[in-house]
Structures are given as C-alpha cells and as structure tokens.
Amino acid sequence: MNIRQEEKGTVLWFTGLSGAGKTTTARYVANELLQQGVRAELLDGDELRETICKGLGFSREERFENIKRIAYVSKLLARNGVHVLVSAITPY
C-alpha cells in the first residue's frame, strides 16, 4: 500500500475588538484560498458560541475554555491538511 503524506494545514487566528472586521477579513481570505483550490475553513467565534461553545459565559475561565475548544478543532483540521482561519475575540 502506498499512502502519500498529505500537506499539513495552518491556522491563522484573527483577533481584535468586537466589530473590528475580523470575520470580514477572515472570510475574504478564506474565499481567496478556496478559489485557488486550497482546502480552507473559517471558524467564526460567534457561530462557535452557538454550537461547540454553547453555554459558556464570559468569565476569565469560560473565555479560556472557549479558546481551548476553538484551538482543538483548529488543530484537528490543520493536521488533516485544512488551512484554518479563526475569527474570534481572544483576550488571553
């Protein structure tokens, strides 16, 4: 059996204050990559708070847990050759 080693992905993390344009910029970059045939995925912090981070509040500990979950999903995607663009308020 000949299994080729696939290219590893990367993680680009867009941070900034609310309304700063993180998601707009990340979406633009993701679309550019996809148009070039690059495997890319946008992880939007607002969407993630409604799914895998649902129920987390905004205390320091809960924000850290939110970041850990996003980082874990990003790592899984990247090690499978996906270029990940994260748009999230990341205070720590």
PDB file of N, CA and C in Angstrom:
ATOM      1  N   MET A   1       0.844  -1.169   0.000  1.00  0.00           N
ATOM      2  CA  MET A   1       0.000   0.000   0.000  1.00  0.00           C
ATOM      3  C   MET A   1       0.895   1.241   0.000  1.00  0.00           C
ATOM      4  N   ASN A   2       0.590   2.185  -0.855  1.00  0.00           N
ATOM      5  CA  ASN A   2       1.365   3.414  -0.958  1.00  0.00           C
ATOM      6  C   ASN A   2       0.474   4.583  -0.545  1.00  0.00           C
ATOM      7  N   ILE A   3       0.693   5.069   0.657  1.00  0.00           N
ATOM      8  CA  ILE A   3      -0.098   6.183   1.161  1.00  0.00           C
ATOM      9  C   ILE A   3       0.778   7.423   1.182  1.00  0.00           C
ATOM     10  N   ARG A   4       0.339   8.436   0.458  1.00  0.00           N
ATOM     11  CA  ARG A   4       1.099   9.672   0.358  1.00  0.00           C
ATOM     12  C   ARG A   4       0.843  10.568   1.574  1.00  0.00           C
ATOM     13  N   GLN A   5       1.911  11.144   2.097  1.00  0.00           N
ATOM     14  CA  GLN A   5       1.794  12.091   3.215  1.00  0.00           C
ATOM     15  C   GLN A   5       1.164  13.382   2.691  1.00  0.00           C
ATOM     16  N   GLU A   6       0.034  13.743   3.232  1.00  0.00           N
ATOM     17  CA  GLU A   6      -0.647  14.959   2.805  1.00  0.00           C
ATOM     18  C   GLU A   6       0.009  16.189   3.439  1.00  0.00           C
ATOM     19  N   GLU A   7      -0.145  17.303   2.763  1.00  0.00           N
ATOM     20  CA  GLU A   7       0.355  18.573   3.281  1.00  0.00           C
ATOM     21  C   GLU A   7      -0.390  18.924   4.570  1.00  0.00           C
ATOM     22  N   LYS A   8       0.339  19.442   5.523  1.00  0.00           N
ATOM     23  CA  LYS A   8      -0.281  19.893   6.769  1.00  0.00           C
ATOM     24  C   LYS A   8      -0.933  21.251   6.532  1.00  0.00           C
ATOM     25  N   GLY A   9      -1.994  21.499   7.248  1.00  0.00           N
ATOM     26  CA  GLY A   9      -2.657  22.787   7.163  1.00  0.00           C
ATOM     27  C   GLY A   9      -2.004  23.789   8.099  1.00  0.00           C
ATOM     28  N   THR A  10      -2.560  24.955   8.141  1.00  0.00           N
ATOM     29  CA  THR A  10      -2.084  26.021   9.022  1.00  0.00           C
ATOM     30  C   THR A  10      -3.285  26.611   9.761  1.00  0.00           C
ATOM     31  N   VAL A  11      -2.996  27.380  10.779  1.00  0.00           N
ATOM     32  CA  VAL A  11      -4.048  28.091  11.498  1.00  0.00           C
ATOM     33  C   VAL A  11      -3.677  29.567  11.520  1.00  0.00           C
ATOM     34  N   LEU A  12      -4.580  30.393  11.025  1.00  0.00           N
ATOM     35  CA  LEU A  12      -4.441  31.852  11.074  1.00  0.00           C
ATOM     36  C   LEU A  12      -5.525  32.356  12.021  1.00  0.00           C
ATOM     37  N   TRP A  13      -5.127  33.041  13.078  1.00  0.00           N
ATOM     38  CA  TRP A  13      -6.077  33.475  14.103  1.00  0.00           C
ATOM     39  C   TRP A  13      -6.237  34.987  14.008  1.00  0.00           C
ATOM     40  N   PHE A  14      -7.443  35.450  13.642  1.00  0.00           N
ATOM     41  CA  PHE A  14      -7.743  36.876  13.535  1.00  0.00           C
ATOM     42  C   PHE A  14      -8.340  37.337  14.854  1.00  0.00           C
ATOM     43  N   THR A  15      -7.686  38.295  15.507  1.00  0.00           N
ATOM     44  CA  THR A  15      -8.169  38.796  16.792  1.00  0.00           C
ATOM     45  C   THR A  15      -8.428  40.292  16.699  1.00  0.00           C
ATOM     46  N   GLY A  16      -9.193  40.796  17.632  1.00  0.00           N
ATOM     47  CA  GLY A  16      -9.488  42.220  17.669  1.00  0.00           C
ATOM     48  C   GLY A  16     -10.763  42.444  18.449  1.00  0.00           C
ATOM     49  N   LEU A  17     -11.094  43.697  18.623  1.00  0.00           N
ATOM     50  CA  LEU A  17     -12.307  44.058  19.352  1.00  0.00           C
ATOM     51  C   LEU A  17     -13.545  43.714  18.534  1.00  0.00           C
ATOM     52  N   SER A  18     -14.679  43.682  19.198  1.00  0.00           N
ATOM     53  CA  SER A  18     -15.950  43.435  18.527  1.00  0.00           C
ATOM     54  C   SER A  18     -16.171  44.492  17.445  1.00  0.00           C
ATOM     55  N   GLY A  19     -16.533  44.052  16.256  1.00  0.00           N
ATOM     56  CA  GLY A  19     -16.808  44.975  15.159  1.00  0.00           C
ATOM     57  C   GLY A  19     -15.580  45.475  14.429  1.00  0.00           C
ATOM     58  N   ALA A  20     -14.409  44.920  14.731  1.00  0.00           N
ATOM     59  CA  ALA A  20     -13.160  45.398  14.119  1.00  0.00           C
ATOM     60  C   ALA A  20     -12.958  44.901  12.689  1.00  0.00           C
ATOM     61  N   GLY A  21     -13.736  43.904  12.263  1.00  0.00           N
ATOM     62  CA  GLY A  21     -13.590  43.380  10.914  1.00  0.00           C
ATOM     63  C   GLY A  21     -12.888  42.040  10.830  1.00  0.00           C
ATOM     64  N   LYS A  22     -12.795  41.353  11.951  1.00  0.00           N
ATOM     65  CA  LYS A  22     -12.119  40.043  11.977  1.00  0.00           C
ATOM     66  C   LYS A  22     -12.769  39.056  11.018  1.00  0.00           C
ATOM     67  N   THR A  23     -14.065  38.885  11.151  1.00  0.00           N
ATOM     68  CA  THR A  23     -14.770  37.900  10.328  1.00  0.00           C
ATOM     69  C   THR A  23     -14.791  38.323   8.869  1.00  0.00           C
ATOM     70  N   THR A  24     -14.987  39.591   8.602  1.00  0.00           N
ATOM     71  CA  THR A  24     -14.986  40.083   7.221  1.00  0.00           C
ATOM     72  C   THR A  24     -13.652  39.791   6.554  1.00  0.00           C
ATOM     73  N   THR A  25     -12.566  40.081   7.247  1.00  0.00           N
ATOM     74  CA  THR A  25     -11.227  39.843   6.699  1.00  0.00           C
ATOM     75  C   THR A  25     -10.957  38.354   6.539  1.00  0.00           C
ATOM     76  N   ALA A  26     -11.284  37.575   7.565  1.00  0.00           N
ATOM     77  CA  ALA A  26     -11.054  36.129   7.510  1.00  0.00           C
ATOM     78  C   ALA A  26     -11.877  35.490   6.396  1.00  0.00           C
ATOM     79  N   ARG A  27     -13.122  35.927   6.224  1.00  0.00           N
ATOM     80  CA  ARG A  27     -13.979  35.387   5.162  1.00  0.00           C
ATOM     81  C   ARG A  27     -13.386  35.703   3.789  1.00  0.00           C
ATOM     82  N   TYR A  28     -12.868  36.917   3.617  1.00  0.00           N
ATOM     83  CA  TYR A  28     -12.244  37.299   2.346  1.00  0.00           C
ATOM     84  C   TYR A  28     -11.052  36.388   2.044  1.00  0.00           C
ATOM     85  N   VAL A  29     -10.185  36.195   3.035  1.00  0.00           N
ATOM     86  CA  VAL A  29      -9.003  35.342   2.848  1.00  0.00           C
ATOM     87  C   VAL A  29      -9.429  33.908   2.552  1.00  0.00           C
ATOM     88  N   ALA A  30     -10.411  33.397   3.291  1.00  0.00           N
ATOM     89  CA  ALA A  30     -10.891  32.027   3.070  1.00  0.00           C
ATOM     90  C   ALA A  30     -11.421  31.864   1.651  1.00  0.00           C
ATOM     91  N   ASN A  31     -12.208  32.820   1.190  1.00  0.00           N
ATOM     92  CA  ASN A  31     -12.742  32.746  -0.174  1.00  0.00           C
ATOM     93  C   ASN A  31     -11.638  32.782  -1.219  1.00  0.00           C
ATOM     94  N   GLU A  32     -10.626  33.604  -1.007  1.00  0.00           N
ATOM     95  CA  GLU A  32      -9.490  33.660  -1.938  1.00  0.00           C
ATOM     96  C   GLU A  32      -8.781  32.310  -1.993  1.00  0.00           C
ATOM     97  N   LEU A  33      -8.564  31.706  -0.845  1.00  0.00           N
ATOM     98  CA  LEU A  33      -7.906  30.397  -0.799  1.00  0.00           C
ATOM     99  C   LEU A  33      -8.751  29.339  -1.501  1.00  0.00           C
ATOM    100  N   LEU A  34     -10.050  29.332  -1.218  1.00  0.00           N
ATOM    101  CA  LEU A  34     -10.942  28.350  -1.833  1.00  0.00           C
ATOM    102  C   LEU A  34     -10.965  28.497  -3.353  1.00  0.00           C
ATOM    103  N   GLN A  35     -10.950  29.727  -3.846  1.00  0.00           N
ATOM    104  CA  GLN A  35     -10.936  29.964  -5.292  1.00  0.00           C
ATOM    105  C   GLN A  35      -9.661  29.440  -5.936  1.00  0.00           C
ATOM    106  N   GLN A  36      -8.600  29.347  -5.163  1.00  0.00           N
ATOM    107  CA  GLN A  36      -7.327  28.822  -5.669  1.00  0.00           C
ATOM    108  C   GLN A  36      -7.226  27.311  -5.470  1.00  0.00           C
ATOM    109  N   GLY A  37      -8.297  26.694  -4.996  1.00  0.00           N
ATOM    110  CA  GLY A  37      -8.304  25.252  -4.798  1.00  0.00           C
ATOM    111  C   GLY A  37      -7.661  24.790  -3.508  1.00  0.00           C
ATOM    112  N   VAL A  38      -7.441  25.712  -2.589  1.00  0.00           N
ATOM    113  CA  VAL A  38      -6.827  25.392  -1.297  1.00  0.00           C
ATOM    114  C   VAL A  38      -7.933  24.976  -0.323  1.00  0.00           C
ATOM    115  N   ARG A  39      -7.689  23.912   0.409  1.00  0.00           N
ATOM    116  CA  ARG A  39      -8.648  23.477   1.430  1.00  0.00           C
ATOM    117  C   ARG A  39      -8.596  24.459   2.596  1.00  0.00           C
ATOM    118  N   ALA A  40      -9.681  25.176   2.813  1.00  0.00           N
ATOM    119  CA  ALA A  40      -9.721  26.191   3.862  1.00  0.00           C
ATOM    120  C   ALA A  40     -11.063  26.137   4.576  1.00  0.00           C
ATOM    121  N   GLU A  41     -11.033  26.502   5.846  1.00  0.00           N
ATOM    122  CA  GLU A  41     -12.253  26.522   6.651  1.00  0.00           C
ATOM    123  C   GLU A  41     -12.213  27.729   7.573  1.00  0.00           C
ATOM    124  N   LEU A  42     -13.319  28.467   7.623  1.00  0.00           N
ATOM    125  CA  LEU A  42     -13.445  29.609   8.518  1.00  0.00           C
ATOM    126  C   LEU A  42     -14.172  29.172   9.782  1.00  0.00           C
ATOM    127  N   LEU A  43     -13.565  29.419  10.932  1.00  0.00           N
ATOM    128  CA  LEU A  43     -14.207  29.178  12.221  1.00  0.00           C
ATOM    129  C   LEU A  43     -14.521  30.540  12.835  1.00  0.00           C
ATOM    130  N   ASP A  44     -15.791  30.875  12.876  1.00  0.00           N
ATOM    131  CA  ASP A  44     -16.238  32.170  13.379  1.00  0.00           C
ATOM    132  C   ASP A  44     -16.626  32.037  14.850  1.00  0.00           C
ATOM    133  N   GLY A  45     -16.010  32.848  15.688  1.00  0.00           N
ATOM    134  CA  GLY A  45     -16.255  32.790  17.123  1.00  0.00           C
ATOM    135  C   GLY A  45     -17.718  32.945  17.495  1.00  0.00           C
ATOM    136  N   ASP A  46     -18.447  33.809  16.798  1.00  0.00           N
ATOM    137  CA  ASP A  46     -19.871  33.994  17.088  1.00  0.00           C
ATOM    138  C   ASP A  46     -20.652  32.714  16.802  1.00  0.00           C
ATOM    139  N   GLU A  47     -20.358  32.064  15.681  1.00  0.00           N
ATOM    140  CA  GLU A  47     -21.043  30.816  15.338  1.00  0.00           C
ATOM    141  C   GLU A  47     -20.664  29.696  16.307  1.00  0.00           C
ATOM    142  N   LEU A  48     -19.397  29.651  16.694  1.00  0.00           N
ATOM    143  CA  LEU A  48     -18.945  28.599  17.606  1.00  0.00           C
ATOM    144  C   LEU A  48     -19.577  28.729  18.985  1.00  0.00           C
ATOM    145  N   ARG A  49     -19.852  29.956  19.409  1.00  0.00           N
ATOM    146  CA  ARG A  49     -20.500  30.155  20.716  1.00  0.00           C
ATOM    147  C   ARG A  49     -21.930  29.618  20.714  1.00  0.00           C
ATOM    148  N   GLU A  50     -22.503  29.429  19.530  1.00  0.00           N
ATOM    149  CA  GLU A  50     -23.851  28.861  19.422  1.00  0.00           C
ATOM    150  C   GLU A  50     -23.824  27.344  19.251  1.00  0.00           C
ATOM    151  N   THR A  51     -22.631  26.775  19.095  1.00  0.00           N
ATOM    152  CA  THR A  51     -22.524  25.333  18.849  1.00  0.00           C
ATOM    153  C   THR A  51     -21.609  24.689  19.890  1.00  0.00           C
ATOM    154  N   ILE A  52     -20.354  24.477  19.557  1.00  0.00           N
ATOM    155  CA  ILE A  52     -19.456  23.735  20.457  1.00  0.00           C
ATOM    156  C   ILE A  52     -19.103  24.497  21.735  1.00  0.00           C
ATOM    157  N   CYS A  53     -19.366  25.787  21.760  1.00  0.00           N
ATOM    158  CA  CYS A  53     -19.064  26.580  22.956  1.00  0.00           C
ATOM    159  C   CYS A  53     -20.337  27.083  23.630  1.00  0.00           C
ATOM    160  N   LYS A  54     -21.475  26.528  23.217  1.00  0.00           N
ATOM    161  CA  LYS A  54     -22.764  26.941  23.778  1.00  0.00           C
ATOM    162  C   LYS A  54     -22.766  26.717  25.290  1.00  0.00           C
ATOM    163  N   GLY A  55     -23.316  27.667  25.998  1.00  0.00           N
ATOM    164  CA  GLY A  55     -23.411  27.543  27.447  1.00  0.00           C
ATOM    165  C   GLY A  55     -22.251  28.173  28.196  1.00  0.00           C
ATOM    166  N   LEU A  56     -21.197  28.526  27.482  1.00  0.00           N
ATOM    167  CA  LEU A  56     -20.068  29.183  28.145  1.00  0.00           C
ATOM    168  C   LEU A  56     -20.382  30.661  28.324  1.00  0.00           C
ATOM    169  N   GLY A  57     -20.030  31.179  29.474  1.00  0.00           N
ATOM    170  CA  GLY A  57     -20.214  32.595  29.743  1.00  0.00           C
ATOM    171  C   GLY A  57     -18.973  33.383  29.356  1.00  0.00           C
ATOM    172  N   PHE A  58     -18.771  34.486  30.058  1.00  0.00           N
ATOM    173  CA  PHE A  58     -17.679  35.377  29.698  1.00  0.00           C
ATOM    174  C   PHE A  58     -16.710  35.637  30.848  1.00  0.00           C
ATOM    175  N   SER A  59     -16.730  34.757  31.846  1.00  0.00           N
ATOM    176  CA  SER A  59     -15.724  34.869  32.904  1.00  0.00           C
ATOM    177  C   SER A  59     -14.359  34.517  32.304  1.00  0.00           C
ATOM    178  N   ARG A  60     -13.310  34.825  33.026  1.00  0.00           N
ATOM    179  CA  ARG A  60     -11.962  34.510  32.538  1.00  0.00           C
ATOM    180  C   ARG A  60     -11.825  33.016  32.236  1.00  0.00           C
ATOM    181  N   GLU A  61     -12.307  32.181  33.140  1.00  0.00           N
ATOM    182  CA  GLU A  61     -12.191  30.729  32.966  1.00  0.00           C
ATOM    183  C   GLU A  61     -12.994  30.247  31.763  1.00  0.00           C
ATOM    184  N   GLU A  62     -14.202  30.781  31.600  1.00  0.00           N
ATOM    185  CA  GLU A  62     -15.049  30.359  30.484  1.00  0.00           C
ATOM    186  C   GLU A  62     -14.513  30.863  29.145  1.00  0.00           C
ATOM    187  N   ARG A  63     -13.953  32.042  29.126  1.00  0.00           N
ATOM    188  CA  ARG A  63     -13.330  32.532  27.888  1.00  0.00           C
ATOM    189  C   ARG A  63     -12.130  31.661  27.519  1.00  0.00           C
ATOM    190  N   PHE A  64     -11.361  31.265  28.522  1.00  0.00           N
ATOM    191  CA  PHE A  64     -10.215  30.400  28.265  1.00  0.00           C
ATOM    192  C   PHE A  64     -10.679  29.050  27.714  1.00  0.00           C
ATOM    193  N   GLU A  65     -11.753  28.508  28.272  1.00  0.00           N
ATOM    194  CA  GLU A  65     -12.314  27.241  27.769  1.00  0.00           C
ATOM    195  C   GLU A  65     -12.791  27.402  26.327  1.00  0.00           C
ATOM    196  N   ASN A  66     -13.421  28.516  26.020  1.00  0.00           N
ATOM    197  CA  ASN A  66     -13.861  28.817  24.658  1.00  0.00           C
ATOM    198  C   ASN A  66     -12.674  28.772  23.693  1.00  0.00           C
ATOM    199  N   ILE A  67     -11.590  29.430  24.065  1.00  0.00           N
ATOM    200  CA  ILE A  67     -10.383  29.468  23.235  1.00  0.00           C
ATOM    201  C   ILE A  67      -9.799  28.063  23.078  1.00  0.00           C
ATOM    202  N   LYS A  68      -9.767  27.291  24.166  1.00  0.00           N
ATOM    203  CA  LYS A  68      -9.231  25.923  24.102  1.00  0.00           C
ATOM    204  C   LYS A  68     -10.022  25.059  23.127  1.00  0.00           C
ATOM    205  N   ARG A  69     -11.330  25.186  23.132  1.00  0.00           N
ATOM    206  CA  ARG A  69     -12.160  24.391  22.220  1.00  0.00           C
ATOM    207  C   ARG A  69     -11.913  24.774  20.763  1.00  0.00           C
ATOM    208  N   ILE A  70     -11.834  26.067  20.507  1.00  0.00           N
ATOM    209  CA  ILE A  70     -11.571  26.522  19.139  1.00  0.00           C
ATOM    210  C   ILE A  70     -10.195  26.045  18.692  1.00  0.00           C
ATOM    211  N   ALA A  71      -9.215  26.147  19.574  1.00  0.00           N
ATOM    212  CA  ALA A  71      -7.855  25.709  19.237  1.00  0.00           C
ATOM    213  C   ALA A  71      -7.822  24.211  18.941  1.00  0.00           C
ATOM    214  N   TYR A  72      -8.573  23.429  19.699  1.00  0.00           N
ATOM    215  CA  TYR A  72      -8.599  21.975  19.492  1.00  0.00           C
ATOM    216  C   TYR A  72      -9.172  21.623  18.114  1.00  0.00           C
ATOM    217  N   VAL A  73     -10.293  22.229  17.763  1.00  0.00           N
ATOM    218  CA  VAL A  73     -10.895  21.976  16.447  1.00  0.00           C
ATOM    219  C   VAL A  73      -9.951  22.438  15.344  1.00  0.00           C
ATOM    220  N   SER A  74      -9.318  23.585  15.541  1.00  0.00           N
ATOM    221  CA  SER A  74      -8.364  24.102  14.555  1.00  0.00           C
ATOM    222  C   SER A  74      -7.220  23.129  14.341  1.00  0.00           C
ATOM    223  N   LYS A  75      -6.711  22.580  15.431  1.00  0.00           N
ATOM    224  CA  LYS A  75      -5.604  21.622  15.358  1.00  0.00           C
ATOM    225  C   LYS A  75      -6.011  20.374  14.582  1.00  0.00           C
ATOM    226  N   LEU A  76      -7.206  19.861  14.846  1.00  0.00           N
ATOM    227  CA  LEU A  76      -7.685  18.674  14.134  1.00  0.00           C
ATOM    228  C   LEU A  76      -7.783  18.933  12.631  1.00  0.00           C
ATOM    229  N   LEU A  77      -8.337  20.070  12.277  1.00  0.00           N
ATOM    230  CA  LEU A  77      -8.467  20.401  10.858  1.00  0.00           C
ATOM    231  C   LEU A  77      -7.097  20.572  10.210  1.00  0.00           C
ATOM    232  N   ALA A  78      -6.209  21.312  10.872  1.00  0.00           N
ATOM    233  CA  ALA A  78      -4.889  21.599  10.302  1.00  0.00           C
ATOM    234  C   ALA A  78      -4.067  20.337  10.105  1.00  0.00           C
ATOM    235  N   ARG A  79      -4.132  19.430  11.043  1.00  0.00           N
ATOM    236  CA  ARG A  79      -3.330  18.217  10.883  1.00  0.00           C
ATOM    237  C   ARG A  79      -3.886  17.311   9.789  1.00  0.00           C
ATOM    238  N   ASN A  80      -5.070  17.639   9.300  1.00  0.00           N
ATOM    239  CA  ASN A  80      -5.663  16.909   8.187  1.00  0.00           C
ATOM    240  C   ASN A  80      -5.637  17.722   6.896  1.00  0.00           C
ATOM    241  N   GLY A  81      -4.724  18.684   6.850  1.00  0.00           N
ATOM    242  CA  GLY A  81      -4.466  19.402   5.612  1.00  0.00           C
ATOM    243  C   GLY A  81      -5.355  20.590   5.318  1.00  0.00           C
ATOM    244  N   VAL A  82      -6.148  21.018   6.285  1.00  0.00           N
ATOM    245  CA  VAL A  82      -7.032  22.162   6.075  1.00  0.00           C
ATOM    246  C   VAL A  82      -6.354  23.416   6.624  1.00  0.00           C
ATOM    247  N   HIS A  83      -6.434  24.498   5.863  1.00  0.00           N
ATOM    248  CA  HIS A  83      -5.933  25.789   6.326  1.00  0.00           C
ATOM    249  C   HIS A  83      -7.101  26.472   7.043  1.00  0.00           C
ATOM    250  N   VAL A  84      -6.920  26.720   8.326  1.00  0.00           N
ATOM    251  CA  VAL A  84      -8.000  27.192   9.189  1.00  0.00           C
ATOM    252  C   VAL A  84      -7.841  28.680   9.450  1.00  0.00           C
ATOM    253  N   LEU A  85      -8.941  29.403   9.306  1.00  0.00           N
ATOM    254  CA  LEU A  85      -8.970  30.824   9.623  1.00  0.00           C
ATOM    255  C   LEU A  85      -9.944  31.010  10.778  1.00  0.00           C
ATOM    256  N   VAL A  86      -9.432  31.446  11.919  1.00  0.00           N
ATOM    257  CA  VAL A  86     -10.253  31.635  13.115  1.00  0.00           C
ATOM    258  C   VAL A  86     -10.505  33.120  13.300  1.00  0.00           C
ATOM    259  N   SER A  87     -11.766  33.468  13.465  1.00  0.00           N
ATOM    260  CA  SER A  87     -12.149  34.841  13.745  1.00  0.00           C
ATOM    261  C   SER A  87     -12.816  34.851  15.110  1.00  0.00           C
ATOM    262  N   ALA A  88     -12.096  35.339  16.127  1.00  0.00           N
ATOM    263  CA  ALA A  88     -12.640  35.290  17.480  1.00  0.00           C
ATOM    264  C   ALA A  88     -11.993  36.340  18.369  1.00  0.00           C
ATOM    265  N   ILE A  89     -12.808  36.904  19.247  1.00  0.00           N
ATOM    266  CA  ILE A  89     -12.252  37.780  20.278  1.00  0.00           C
ATOM    267  C   ILE A  89     -11.454  36.880  21.211  1.00  0.00           C
ATOM    268  N   THR A  90     -10.180  37.177  21.362  1.00  0.00           N
ATOM    269  CA  THR A  90      -9.286  36.312  22.132  1.00  0.00           C
ATOM    270  C   THR A  90      -8.497  37.170  23.118  1.00  0.00           C
ATOM    271  N   PRO A  91      -9.071  37.420  24.306  1.00  0.00           N
ATOM    272  CA  PRO A  91      -8.422  38.345  25.224  1.00  0.00           C
ATOM    273  C   PRO A  91      -7.207  37.797  25.956  1.00  0.00           C
ATOM    274  N   TYR A  92      -6.979  36.477  25.926  1.00  0.00           N
ATOM    275  CA  TYR A  92      -5.865  35.918  26.699  1.00  0.00           C
ATOM    276  C   TYR A  92      -4.935  35.156  25.802  1.00  0.00           C
TER     277      TYR A  92
END
